[in-house]
């Protein structure tokens, strides 16, 4: 089948503004359970710490709620411009580009911003991930990163990769990812602490078992009882939530189950932004090259891996781009990754 691509480069465009994509709303709902668990952990730990303070003032009874509220607000602080460099370098392990890398990306990036109706002073900032993989990503409020391996591209091909990541920002796709990361930190740290304590306890019990098998058996029973208590607590919490508002539980469960699907839809919509900016044919070229490199491995995955995949198959993305190009893919200032 011959595909008639409309590859005209947009000369003048309508300024694109940031918005909230419908996929973002589902992803925000999906992170509510992590948020509630995180709030509960912060409240619990703060209450435990206050228990060790003798003769504490009466106002400290509100300290757990204050700590939970402060922790919640800190999640939004990560989007502040002055926090982006700290986030990129300390947590995402990115680095600023050197002069040669910046010069290599500069023309393509400025052209992407021009086609999107944004000037070069837009608050987005380019970063480098030191890996030879072919990849790029968008994060935080202004981070656009490219792997060292992806710098093999130039011109419209590099522009297509950057336009896709800009599409994530313009559609608000980076918001739920960063918030979910922060809201899940208390549970993540608690799980690591519990795993460390368990490893130490089991190591001690294995040592004791060589000296006194009965004492070791009592220890194993204690560890098993602790885990059973935690499991019963989780079950009781789920039952309480169901009895309190089963509709809310169903909505949150559906949102959680649909979160991987929304991740893949976000990729499609970011591709759509790149096509609307005039990078459709170049993006198809990039995806076909990735296929030649063996990135199209969905056929070798199990059903569970396919369901949890964060990105759609490359052939499906190419097909959507070709359909959009066939039916008038030139950017016209409309909405649309």
Tab-separated table of C-alpha atoms in Angstrom:
chain	number	residue	atom	x	y	z
A	1	UNK	CA	0.000	0.000	0.000
A	2	UNK	CA	1.376	3.414	-0.926
A	3	UNK	CA	1.088	5.968	1.820
A	4	UNK	CA	0.958	9.600	0.829
A	5	UNK	CA	2.731	11.395	3.664
A	6	UNK	CA	2.080	15.090	4.012
A	7	UNK	CA	5.544	16.092	5.129
A	8	UNK	CA	5.266	19.853	4.789
A	9	UNK	CA	7.167	21.606	7.532
A	10	UNK	CA	4.917	23.955	9.489
A	11	UNK	CA	6.018	27.546	8.909
A	12	UNK	CA	3.759	29.202	11.457
A	13	UNK	CA	2.008	27.479	14.283
A	14	UNK	CA	-0.409	28.170	17.055
A	15	UNK	CA	1.210	28.344	20.469
A	16	UNK	CA	0.703	25.116	22.373
A	17	UNK	CA	-0.147	25.303	26.042
A	18	UNK	CA	0.203	22.718	28.732
A	19	UNK	CA	-2.879	20.778	29.644
A	20	UNK	CA	-4.075	17.648	31.408
A	21	UNK	CA	-4.647	14.664	29.161
A	22	UNK	CA	-7.505	12.271	30.001
A	23	UNK	CA	-4.976	9.502	30.561
A	24	UNK	CA	-3.474	11.595	33.363
A	25	UNK	CA	-6.753	11.608	35.294
A	26	UNK	CA	-6.857	7.802	35.381
A	27	UNK	CA	-3.206	7.654	36.441
A	28	UNK	CA	-3.851	10.153	39.238
A	29	UNK	CA	-6.709	7.988	40.504
A	30	UNK	CA	-4.474	4.912	40.329
A	31	UNK	CA	-1.961	6.452	42.736
A	32	UNK	CA	-4.561	7.237	45.435
A	33	UNK	CA	-3.958	3.897	47.260
A	34	UNK	CA	-0.220	4.645	47.412
A	35	UNK	CA	-1.013	8.126	48.676
A	36	UNK	CA	-3.301	6.842	51.434
A	37	UNK	CA	-0.799	4.180	52.527
A	38	UNK	CA	1.982	6.766	52.530
A	39	UNK	CA	-0.095	9.183	54.618
A	40	UNK	CA	-0.880	6.389	57.074
A	41	UNK	CA	2.803	5.484	57.440
A	42	UNK	CA	3.821	9.123	58.030
A	43	UNK	CA	1.085	9.553	60.654
A	44	UNK	CA	2.018	6.287	62.369
A	45	UNK	CA	5.753	6.987	62.493
A	46	UNK	CA	5.210	10.541	63.741
A	47	UNK	CA	2.892	9.253	66.477
A	48	UNK	CA	5.462	6.641	67.522
A	49	UNK	CA	8.197	9.263	67.738
A	50	UNK	CA	5.998	11.570	69.808
A	51	UNK	CA	5.406	8.717	72.239
A	52	UNK	CA	9.039	8.948	73.334
A	53	UNK	CA	8.785	12.656	74.206
A	54	UNK	CA	7.877	13.158	77.901
A	55	UNK	CA	5.650	16.043	78.992
A	56	UNK	CA	5.044	17.187	75.435
A	57	UNK	CA	2.769	20.226	74.824
A	58	UNK	CA	-0.886	19.666	73.975
A	59	UNK	CA	-0.507	21.063	70.449
A	60	UNK	CA	1.754	18.145	69.506
A	61	UNK	CA	-1.350	15.957	69.157
A	62	UNK	CA	-1.788	17.597	65.754
A	63	UNK	CA	1.823	16.943	64.746
A	64	UNK	CA	1.073	13.632	62.923
A	65	UNK	CA	-1.530	15.300	60.719
A	66	UNK	CA	0.799	18.253	60.175
A	67	UNK	CA	3.643	15.930	59.156
A	68	UNK	CA	1.346	14.089	56.742
A	69	UNK	CA	0.153	17.376	55.223
A	70	UNK	CA	3.716	18.656	54.872
A	71	UNK	CA	4.830	15.433	53.209
A	72	UNK	CA	1.859	15.651	50.814
A	73	UNK	CA	2.715	19.236	49.829
A	74	UNK	CA	6.376	18.350	49.321
A	75	UNK	CA	5.263	16.106	46.452
A	76	UNK	CA	4.214	19.188	44.477
A	77	UNK	CA	7.396	21.046	45.419
A	78	UNK	CA	9.333	18.698	43.126
A	79	UNK	CA	7.791	20.516	40.145
A	80	UNK	CA	9.255	23.867	41.227
A	81	UNK	CA	11.924	25.161	38.790
A	82	UNK	CA	14.602	25.386	41.492
A	83	UNK	CA	14.115	21.668	42.306
A	84	UNK	CA	14.496	20.358	38.759
A	85	UNK	CA	18.313	20.234	38.724
A	86	UNK	CA	18.386	18.448	42.088
A	87	UNK	CA	15.783	15.948	40.899
A	88	UNK	CA	17.564	15.305	37.597
A	89	UNK	CA	21.050	14.812	39.028
A	90	UNK	CA	20.342	13.231	42.429
A	91	UNK	CA	17.444	10.885	41.641
A	92	UNK	CA	17.228	10.476	37.859
A	93	UNK	CA	21.038	10.241	37.523
A	94	UNK	CA	21.182	12.702	34.635
A	95	UNK	CA	23.858	15.257	33.847
A	96	UNK	CA	23.937	18.556	31.957
A	97	UNK	CA	25.145	18.211	28.367
A	98	UNK	CA	28.699	19.288	27.554
A	99	UNK	CA	29.156	21.993	24.937
A	100	UNK	CA	29.569	19.565	22.023
A	101	UNK	CA	26.388	17.670	22.992
A	102	UNK	CA	24.467	20.900	23.475
A	103	UNK	CA	25.510	22.195	20.059
A	104	UNK	CA	24.471	18.864	18.523
A	105	UNK	CA	20.959	19.080	20.043
A	106	UNK	CA	20.466	22.837	19.909
A	107	UNK	CA	19.190	23.258	16.348
A	108	UNK	CA	16.771	20.301	16.544
A	109	UNK	CA	15.451	21.392	19.935
A	110	UNK	CA	14.939	25.015	18.929
A	111	UNK	CA	13.096	23.863	15.812
A	112	UNK	CA	10.794	21.677	17.937
A	113	UNK	CA	10.039	24.634	20.197
A	114	UNK	CA	9.414	26.888	17.194
A	115	UNK	CA	6.938	24.473	15.638
A	116	UNK	CA	5.172	24.181	19.001
A	117	UNK	CA	4.871	27.962	19.195
A	118	UNK	CA	7.269	28.168	22.127
A	119	UNK	CA	10.321	30.415	22.211
A	120	UNK	CA	13.838	29.353	23.127
A	121	UNK	CA	13.342	30.768	26.604
A	122	UNK	CA	10.786	28.090	27.425
A	123	UNK	CA	11.530	26.587	30.821
A	124	UNK	CA	12.317	23.108	29.473
A	125	UNK	CA	15.914	21.985	29.925
A	126	UNK	CA	17.887	19.299	28.129
A	127	UNK	CA	19.778	16.604	30.047
A	128	UNK	CA	21.950	13.620	29.163
A	129	UNK	CA	21.671	10.061	30.466
A	130	UNK	CA	25.010	8.278	30.276
A	131	UNK	CA	24.000	5.067	28.539
A	132	UNK	CA	24.444	3.762	25.018
A	133	UNK	CA	20.785	2.758	24.768
A	134	UNK	CA	18.588	4.535	22.226
A	135	UNK	CA	16.096	6.324	24.425
A	136	UNK	CA	14.792	9.633	25.707
A	137	UNK	CA	12.447	10.622	28.503
A	138	UNK	CA	10.482	13.465	30.046
A	139	UNK	CA	10.184	14.000	33.785
A	140	UNK	CA	9.354	16.558	36.433
A	141	UNK	CA	8.163	19.938	35.306
A	142	UNK	CA	10.818	20.756	32.714
A	143	UNK	CA	13.231	17.828	32.265
A	144	UNK	CA	13.820	16.434	28.758
A	145	UNK	CA	16.606	13.848	28.717
A	146	UNK	CA	18.331	12.042	25.860
A	147	UNK	CA	20.633	9.068	26.209
A	148	UNK	CA	24.176	9.346	24.929
A	149	UNK	CA	23.331	6.626	22.412
A	150	UNK	CA	20.406	8.630	20.998
A	151	UNK	CA	22.772	11.456	20.073
A	152	UNK	CA	23.548	9.415	16.974
A	153	UNK	CA	20.447	11.098	15.538
A	154	UNK	CA	20.422	14.627	14.180
A	155	UNK	CA	18.137	16.945	12.269
A	156	UNK	CA	14.496	15.867	12.017
A	157	UNK	CA	15.217	12.413	13.443
A	158	UNK	CA	16.557	13.889	16.683
A	159	UNK	CA	13.770	16.463	16.498
A	160	UNK	CA	11.177	13.663	16.316
A	161	UNK	CA	12.553	12.098	19.491
A	162	UNK	CA	12.564	15.463	21.290
A	163	UNK	CA	9.084	16.383	20.004
A	164	UNK	CA	7.721	13.139	21.443
A	165	UNK	CA	9.134	14.016	24.875
A	166	UNK	CA	7.827	17.566	24.626
A	167	UNK	CA	4.412	16.021	23.914
A	168	UNK	CA	4.573	14.259	27.285
A	169	UNK	CA	5.087	17.611	28.999
A	170	UNK	CA	2.385	19.390	27.014
A	171	UNK	CA	-0.138	16.649	27.828
A	172	UNK	CA	0.781	16.599	31.519
A	173	UNK	CA	2.011	12.996	31.450
A	174	UNK	CA	4.936	13.735	33.779
A	175	UNK	CA	2.706	14.830	36.673
A	176	UNK	CA	1.344	11.462	37.874
A	177	UNK	CA	4.697	9.720	37.430
A	178	UNK	CA	6.574	12.089	39.725
A	179	UNK	CA	3.743	12.285	42.272
A	180	UNK	CA	3.378	8.496	42.359
A	181	UNK	CA	7.127	8.172	42.904
A	182	UNK	CA	7.051	10.570	45.867
A	183	UNK	CA	3.834	9.267	47.427
A	184	UNK	CA	5.162	5.698	47.332
A	185	UNK	CA	8.415	6.615	49.101
A	186	UNK	CA	7.208	5.856	52.693
A	187	UNK	CA	6.063	2.355	51.705
A	188	UNK	CA	9.250	1.837	49.680
A	189	UNK	CA	11.479	2.836	52.612
A	190	UNK	CA	9.417	0.787	55.057
A	191	UNK	CA	9.636	-2.291	52.827
A	192	UNK	CA	13.409	-1.909	52.551
A	193	UNK	CA	13.679	-1.533	56.320
A	194	UNK	CA	11.518	-4.623	56.908
A	195	UNK	CA	13.535	-6.659	54.383
A	196	UNK	CA	16.788	-5.607	56.051
A	197	UNK	CA	15.425	-6.499	59.488
A	198	UNK	CA	14.192	-9.854	58.163
A	199	UNK	CA	17.555	-10.705	56.614
A	200	UNK	CA	19.347	-9.860	59.864
A	201	UNK	CA	16.814	-11.850	61.914
A	202	UNK	CA	17.060	-14.911	59.647
A	203	UNK	CA	20.852	-14.749	59.680
A	204	UNK	CA	20.827	-14.672	63.483
A	205	UNK	CA	18.323	-17.521	63.638
A	206	UNK	CA	20.398	-19.651	61.258
A	207	UNK	CA	23.401	-19.107	63.516
A	208	UNK	CA	21.379	-19.925	66.646
A	209	UNK	CA	19.995	-23.081	65.042
A	210	UNK	CA	23.490	-24.570	65.170
A	211	UNK	CA	23.598	-23.905	68.918
A	212	UNK	CA	20.024	-24.471	70.062
A	213	UNK	CA	17.353	-25.731	67.682
A	214	UNK	CA	14.477	-25.020	70.112
A	215	UNK	CA	15.408	-21.349	70.507
A	216	UNK	CA	15.716	-21.028	66.722
A	217	UNK	CA	12.265	-22.624	66.268
A	218	UNK	CA	10.744	-20.088	68.653
A	219	UNK	CA	12.405	-17.302	66.686
A	220	UNK	CA	11.058	-18.588	63.359
A	221	UNK	CA	7.572	-18.787	64.870
A	222	UNK	CA	7.893	-15.182	66.054
A	223	UNK	CA	8.886	-13.964	62.566
A	224	UNK	CA	6.041	-15.940	61.003
A	225	UNK	CA	3.563	-14.506	63.511
A	226	UNK	CA	4.717	-10.968	62.721
A	227	UNK	CA	4.172	-11.494	58.998
A	228	UNK	CA	0.789	-13.099	59.616
A	229	UNK	CA	-0.219	-10.111	61.753
A	230	UNK	CA	0.718	-7.722	58.952
A	231	UNK	CA	-1.258	-9.796	56.428
A	232	UNK	CA	-4.334	-9.842	58.683
A	233	UNK	CA	-4.025	-6.079	59.120
A	234	UNK	CA	-4.004	-5.571	55.343
A	235	UNK	CA	-7.056	-7.786	54.905
A	236	UNK	CA	-8.917	-5.950	57.660
A	237	UNK	CA	-8.011	-2.618	56.059
A	238	UNK	CA	-9.397	-3.748	52.696
A	239	UNK	CA	-12.589	-5.053	54.346
A	240	UNK	CA	-13.019	-1.768	56.248
A	241	UNK	CA	-12.561	0.254	53.045
A	242	UNK	CA	-15.090	-1.969	51.237
A	243	UNK	CA	-17.664	-1.578	54.000
A	244	UNK	CA	-17.081	2.179	54.183
A	245	UNK	CA	-17.400	2.872	50.459
A	246	UNK	CA	-17.352	-0.067	48.080
A	247	UNK	CA	-17.887	2.272	45.129
A	248	UNK	CA	-14.642	4.114	45.901
A	249	UNK	CA	-12.803	0.787	46.225
A	250	UNK	CA	-14.110	-0.382	42.844
A	251	UNK	CA	-13.194	2.917	41.147
A	252	UNK	CA	-9.676	2.888	42.604
A	253	UNK	CA	-9.204	-0.788	41.727
A	254	UNK	CA	-10.282	-0.153	38.131
A	255	UNK	CA	-7.983	2.870	37.878
A	256	UNK	CA	-5.089	0.817	39.261
A	257	UNK	CA	-5.791	-1.993	36.793
A	258	UNK	CA	-6.015	0.459	33.878
A	259	UNK	CA	-2.815	2.356	34.780
A	260	UNK	CA	-0.558	0.289	32.429
A	261	UNK	CA	-3.073	0.773	29.622
A	262	UNK	CA	-3.023	4.524	30.247
A	263	UNK	CA	0.778	4.515	30.098
A	264	UNK	CA	0.608	3.036	26.613
A	265	UNK	CA	-2.114	5.465	25.558
A	266	UNK	CA	0.110	8.315	26.760
A	267	UNK	CA	2.823	7.090	24.383
A	268	UNK	CA	0.374	7.125	21.484
A	269	UNK	CA	-0.711	10.656	22.332
A	270	UNK	CA	2.880	11.865	22.598
A	271	UNK	CA	3.509	10.369	19.158
A	272	UNK	CA	0.487	12.311	17.958
A	273	UNK	CA	1.995	15.599	19.134
A	274	UNK	CA	5.223	14.801	17.249
A	275	UNK	CA	3.215	14.108	14.075
A	276	UNK	CA	1.265	17.341	14.455
A	277	UNK	CA	4.546	19.206	14.726
A	278	UNK	CA	5.612	17.753	11.366
A	279	UNK	CA	7.880	14.927	12.599
A	280	UNK	CA	5.710	11.962	11.601
A	281	UNK	CA	7.884	10.526	8.781
A	282	UNK	CA	11.058	11.049	10.835
A	283	UNK	CA	9.517	9.324	13.851
A	284	UNK	CA	8.527	6.351	11.674
A	285	UNK	CA	12.134	6.135	10.458
A	286	UNK	CA	13.390	6.112	14.058
A	287	UNK	CA	10.934	3.391	15.102
A	288	UNK	CA	11.809	1.229	12.097
A	289	UNK	CA	15.478	1.507	12.981
A	290	UNK	CA	14.645	0.458	16.548
A	291	UNK	CA	12.855	-2.567	15.107
A	292	UNK	CA	16.007	-3.447	13.163
A	293	UNK	CA	17.947	-3.240	16.416
A	294	UNK	CA	15.606	-5.840	17.929
A	295	UNK	CA	13.563	-3.570	20.198
A	296	UNK	CA	10.309	-5.116	18.921
A	297	UNK	CA	10.209	-7.952	21.473
A	298	UNK	CA	6.538	-7.920	22.499
A	299	UNK	CA	5.903	-11.165	20.641
A	300	UNK	CA	8.303	-13.012	22.956
A	301	UNK	CA	6.668	-11.785	26.162
A	302	UNK	CA	4.070	-13.489	28.303
A	303	UNK	CA	0.585	-12.078	28.791
A	304	UNK	CA	1.481	-10.536	32.149
A	305	UNK	CA	4.513	-8.757	30.680
A	306	UNK	CA	2.444	-7.523	27.735
A	307	UNK	CA	-0.205	-6.139	30.070
A	308	UNK	CA	2.336	-4.366	32.301
A	309	UNK	CA	4.413	-2.994	29.386
A	310	UNK	CA	4.802	0.783	29.645
A	311	UNK	CA	5.163	1.236	25.865
A	312	UNK	CA	3.036	-0.140	22.997
A	313	UNK	CA	4.642	-2.347	20.318
A	314	UNK	CA	6.598	-0.351	17.772
A	315	UNK	CA	4.591	-1.773	14.867
A	316	UNK	CA	1.371	-0.504	16.498
A	317	UNK	CA	2.862	2.961	16.979
A	318	UNK	CA	4.072	3.044	13.374
A	319	UNK	CA	0.619	2.014	12.132
A	320	UNK	CA	-1.055	4.824	14.084
A	321	UNK	CA	1.410	7.387	12.808
A	322	UNK	CA	0.903	6.217	9.222
A	323	UNK	CA	-2.869	6.465	9.634
A	324	UNK	CA	-2.545	9.969	11.008
A	325	UNK	CA	-0.245	11.014	8.174
A	326	UNK	CA	-2.547	9.448	5.585
A	327	UNK	CA	-5.558	11.353	6.928
A	328	UNK	CA	-3.848	14.747	7.076
A	329	UNK	CA	-1.082	14.625	9.639
A	330	UNK	CA	0.263	18.125	9.084
A	331	UNK	CA	0.155	20.169	12.267
A	332	UNK	CA	-2.699	22.618	12.268
A	333	UNK	CA	-2.544	23.989	15.770
A	334	UNK	CA	-5.031	21.453	17.133
A	335	UNK	CA	-4.650	19.327	20.174
A	336	UNK	CA	-3.365	15.980	20.182
A	337	UNK	CA	2.622	12.539	22.485
